[in-house]
Amino acid sequence: MASAELVLGIESSCDETAAALVRGGREIKASVVHSQAPDHALFGGVVPEIAGRSHLRHIIPVIDEALAAAGADIADVDAVAVTARPGLIGSLLVGLSAAKALAYARGLPLVCVDHIQAHAYAGTMEAEVELPALALVVSGGHTALYRMERAAELRLLAATRDDAAGEAFDKVAQMLGLGYPGGPEVSRLAARGDRGALAFPRYRAKDGRPGFSFSGLKTAVLYHLRGQDALAPTPPPEEIERPADVAASFEEAVVDVLVEQTLAAARAEGLATVLVTGGVACNRRLRERMTADAAARGIRAVFPSPAYCSDNAAMIAGLGWEHLRAGQLAGLDADASPR
Ligand code: KG4
Ligand code: ZN
């Protein structure tokens, strides 16, 4: 595939402004991510208005930086791929408008990409993966299982009934007085704690079908902090007893649910490979446990490198190339969608 197309990917769906250059869907020439985390930290979560404005400020510099890092010129680019859904509408529109402007000005094909599909696609970029496979996309906004028939073809099998796993990490981090984003902070604290110290609940569907729920777990952590008195105030961080045990027991409960539900779904679907992607797939305990428990059941667990688990544009350029090859192009009237 000597002359495979070079695709410029653009991502701006949430709080990362990202651009990447990928040849032939897999050969990552450059991937630049500007994180807005410090801008949102004060609020403990993403503020849509701040996100939109920050994307506007950074989108062109990030694209320029990606081109420079790839040693490429815009004239070398064969197509522009951009996240069009789901995400914050004001943020999506910044990336989409930049992509349309570039495509129009340079006469390039434009491809619109689904952010969740792209997370799953990231699982196929660095490893040889036999399809069909099961994909677990586990991020701040989504926790869902898909059957991946082909690289660009997903069928939803199960999704969270309430919170996403990453959202639960972020909320528990806030309860413990940790920074934003909460996942890495909770994980760091958990490393010093006892995973078996507290018996937090693990979700299991009544009908036994695969699925996720994290809101009961989050509430259990809150009630534990309040001494099981739902009406008591949440104690300030410095008064929390054994916070590392709380973090470790919480993390273990999340990991148990993700591993159990995913491997049960793999068995039900008769699939021997699970791809685990999205920001929470950076979690060390999840990587260890999923890899070991899958292997014990004869299943292969594949994780992208951490840089391609959390939001990035390489996955957008990668999946964009698949759409380009399939002739699935977007027009300059393409719209963004929050869903
Ligand atoms: O995929 P992503 O970058 O953005 C979304 O599309 O949501 O995921 C971000 C989420 C955040 O909730 C963050 O707390 C979580 O991924 N996260 C982690 C870890 N690193 C990031 N959660 C647990 N452990 C981690 N090491
Ligand atoms: Zn994401």
Short mmCIF file of N, CA, C and O in Angstrom, two decimals, residues 49-93:
data_model
loop_
_atom_site.label_atom_id
_atom_site.label_comp_id
_atom_site.label_asym_id
_atom_site.label_seq_id
_atom_site.Cartn_x
_atom_site.Cartn_y
_atom_site.Cartn_z
N GLU A 49 -18.91 26.46 27.47
CA GLU A 49 -18.55 27.76 26.88
C GLU A 49 -17.03 27.96 26.88
O GLU A 49 -16.46 28.48 25.91
N ILE A 50 -16.39 27.55 27.96
CA ILE A 50 -14.92 27.67 28.03
C ILE A 50 -14.29 26.75 26.98
O ILE A 50 -13.35 27.13 26.29
N ALA A 51 -14.86 25.55 26.84
CA ALA A 51 -14.32 24.58 25.87
C ALA A 51 -14.39 25.15 24.46
O ALA A 51 -13.39 25.14 23.73
N GLY A 52 -15.55 25.66 24.07
CA GLY A 52 -15.72 26.19 22.72
C GLY A 52 -14.73 27.29 22.41
O GLY A 52 -14.08 27.29 21.36
N ARG A 53 -14.57 28.21 23.35
CA ARG A 53 -13.64 29.33 23.12
C ARG A 53 -12.20 28.86 23.04
O ARG A 53 -11.42 29.36 22.23
N SER A 54 -11.85 27.90 23.88
CA SER A 54 -10.47 27.40 23.85
C SER A 54 -10.19 26.67 22.54
O SER A 54 -9.10 26.81 21.96
N HIS A 55 -11.16 25.90 22.04
CA HIS A 55 -10.96 25.23 20.74
C HIS A 55 -10.69 26.25 19.64
O HIS A 55 -9.80 26.08 18.81
N LEU A 56 -11.45 27.33 19.69
CA LEU A 56 -11.32 28.38 18.68
C LEU A 56 -9.90 28.95 18.67
O LEU A 56 -9.31 29.19 17.63
N ARG A 57 -9.36 29.14 19.89
CA ARG A 57 -8.01 29.71 20.01
C ARG A 57 -6.94 28.73 19.53
O ARG A 57 -5.93 29.13 19.00
N HIS A 58 -7.17 27.43 19.76
CA HIS A 58 -6.09 26.47 19.54
C HIS A 58 -6.16 25.65 18.27
O HIS A 58 -5.18 25.01 17.90
N ILE A 59 -7.30 25.68 17.59
CA ILE A 59 -7.47 24.74 16.48
C ILE A 59 -6.43 24.93 15.36
O ILE A 59 -5.80 23.96 14.92
N ILE A 60 -6.20 26.18 14.94
CA ILE A 60 -5.25 26.39 13.84
C ILE A 60 -3.81 26.10 14.30
O ILE A 60 -3.09 25.36 13.62
N PRO A 61 -3.38 26.62 15.48
CA PRO A 61 -2.02 26.27 15.93
C PRO A 61 -1.81 24.74 16.07
O PRO A 61 -0.73 24.24 15.73
N VAL A 62 -2.82 24.03 16.53
CA VAL A 62 -2.66 22.57 16.70
C VAL A 62 -2.53 21.88 15.34
O VAL A 62 -1.71 20.97 15.17
N ILE A 63 -3.31 22.33 14.36
CA ILE A 63 -3.20 21.75 13.00
C ILE A 63 -1.81 22.05 12.43
O ILE A 63 -1.14 21.17 11.88
N ASP A 64 -1.36 23.30 12.60
CA ASP A 64 -0.02 23.67 12.11
C ASP A 64 1.06 22.83 12.77
O ASP A 64 2.00 22.37 12.12
N GLU A 65 0.90 22.62 14.08
CA GLU A 65 1.89 21.85 14.83
C GLU A 65 1.93 20.39 14.34
O GLU A 65 3.00 19.80 14.22
N ALA A 66 0.76 19.83 14.05
CA ALA A 66 0.72 18.45 13.56
C ALA A 66 1.40 18.35 12.19
O ALA A 66 2.18 17.41 11.94
N LEU A 67 1.12 19.31 11.32
CA LEU A 67 1.77 19.29 9.99
C LEU A 67 3.28 19.38 10.14
O LEU A 67 4.02 18.61 9.52
N ALA A 68 3.73 20.29 11.01
CA ALA A 68 5.18 20.46 11.21
C ALA A 68 5.79 19.18 11.78
O ALA A 68 6.85 18.73 11.33
N ALA A 69 5.10 18.58 12.76
CA ALA A 69 5.64 17.36 13.40
C ALA A 69 5.73 16.21 12.39
O ALA A 69 6.60 15.35 12.51
N ALA A 70 4.82 16.20 11.42
CA ALA A 70 4.83 15.14 10.42
C ALA A 70 5.81 15.47 9.28
O ALA A 70 6.02 14.66 8.38
N GLY A 71 6.38 16.66 9.31
CA GLY A 71 7.25 17.12 8.23
C GLY A 71 6.46 17.24 6.93
O GLY A 71 6.96 16.97 5.85
N ALA A 72 5.19 17.61 7.07
CA ALA A 72 4.31 17.67 5.90
C ALA A 72 3.80 19.08 5.67
O ALA A 72 3.87 19.94 6.56
N ASP A 73 3.32 19.29 4.48
CA ASP A 73 2.70 20.55 4.10
C ASP A 73 1.24 20.24 3.82
O ASP A 73 0.90 19.11 3.49
N ILE A 74 0.40 21.26 3.92
CA ILE A 74 -1.02 21.02 3.66
C ILE A 74 -1.22 20.46 2.24
O ILE A 74 -2.16 19.68 1.99
N ALA A 75 -0.30 20.78 1.34
CA ALA A 75 -0.40 20.27 -0.04
C ALA A 75 -0.20 18.75 -0.10
O ALA A 75 -0.59 18.12 -1.08
N ASP A 76 0.41 18.17 0.93
CA ASP A 76 0.62 16.71 0.95
C ASP A 76 -0.62 15.94 1.40
O ASP A 76 -0.69 14.72 1.30
N VAL A 77 -1.58 16.67 2.00
CA VAL A 77 -2.76 16.02 2.59
C VAL A 77 -3.75 15.62 1.50
O VAL A 77 -4.02 16.39 0.58
N ASP A 78 -4.28 14.39 1.60
CA ASP A 78 -5.21 13.88 0.59
C ASP A 78 -6.68 14.02 0.99
O ASP A 78 -7.56 13.94 0.14
N ALA A 79 -6.95 14.12 2.30
CA ALA A 79 -8.35 14.25 2.75
C ALA A 79 -8.36 14.79 4.17
O ALA A 79 -7.37 14.67 4.90
N VAL A 80 -9.49 15.37 4.56
CA VAL A 80 -9.65 15.91 5.92
C VAL A 80 -10.77 15.14 6.60
O VAL A 80 -11.88 15.03 6.07
N ALA A 81 -10.47 14.57 7.77
CA ALA A 81 -11.47 13.84 8.56
C ALA A 81 -11.71 14.60 9.85
O ALA A 81 -10.76 15.10 10.46
N VAL A 82 -12.96 14.67 10.26
CA VAL A 82 -13.27 15.46 11.46
C VAL A 82 -14.37 14.78 12.28
O VAL A 82 -15.27 14.16 11.73
N THR A 83 -14.28 14.93 13.60
CA THR A 83 -15.33 14.42 14.49
C THR A 83 -16.57 15.28 14.31
O THR A 83 -16.52 16.50 14.51
N ALA A 84 -17.70 14.64 13.96
CA ALA A 84 -18.94 15.41 13.77
C ALA A 84 -19.96 15.09 14.84
O ALA A 84 -20.96 15.78 14.98
N ARG A 85 -19.75 14.01 15.63
CA ARG A 85 -20.68 13.59 16.68
C ARG A 85 -20.03 12.48 17.49
O ARG A 85 -19.14 11.83 16.96
N PRO A 86 -20.48 12.18 18.67
CA PRO A 86 -21.25 13.05 19.55
C PRO A 86 -20.28 13.94 20.32
O PRO A 86 -19.07 13.71 20.29
N GLY A 87 -20.83 14.94 21.03
CA GLY A 87 -19.96 15.83 21.80
C GLY A 87 -20.68 17.12 22.11
O GLY A 87 -21.89 17.25 21.89
N LEU A 88 -19.93 18.08 22.61
CA LEU A 88 -20.49 19.40 22.91
C LEU A 88 -20.66 20.12 21.58
O LEU A 88 -19.70 20.24 20.81
N ILE A 89 -21.86 20.60 21.32
CA ILE A 89 -22.15 21.11 19.98
C ILE A 89 -21.25 22.30 19.62
O ILE A 89 -20.70 22.37 18.51
N GLY A 90 -21.06 23.22 20.56
CA GLY A 90 -20.23 24.40 20.27
C GLY A 90 -18.78 24.02 20.01
O GLY A 90 -18.08 24.69 19.24
N SER A 91 -18.32 22.96 20.64
CA SER A 91 -16.95 22.48 20.44
C SER A 91 -16.82 21.75 19.12
O SER A 91 -15.87 21.97 18.36
N LEU A 92 -17.77 20.86 18.83
CA LEU A 92 -17.75 20.12 17.56
C LEU A 92 -17.72 21.08 16.37
O LEU A 92 -17.01 20.85 15.40
N LEU A 93 -18.52 22.16 16.49
CA LEU A 93 -18.63 23.09 15.36
C LEU A 93 -17.31 23.78 15.03
O LEU A 93 -17.05 24.11 13.87
#
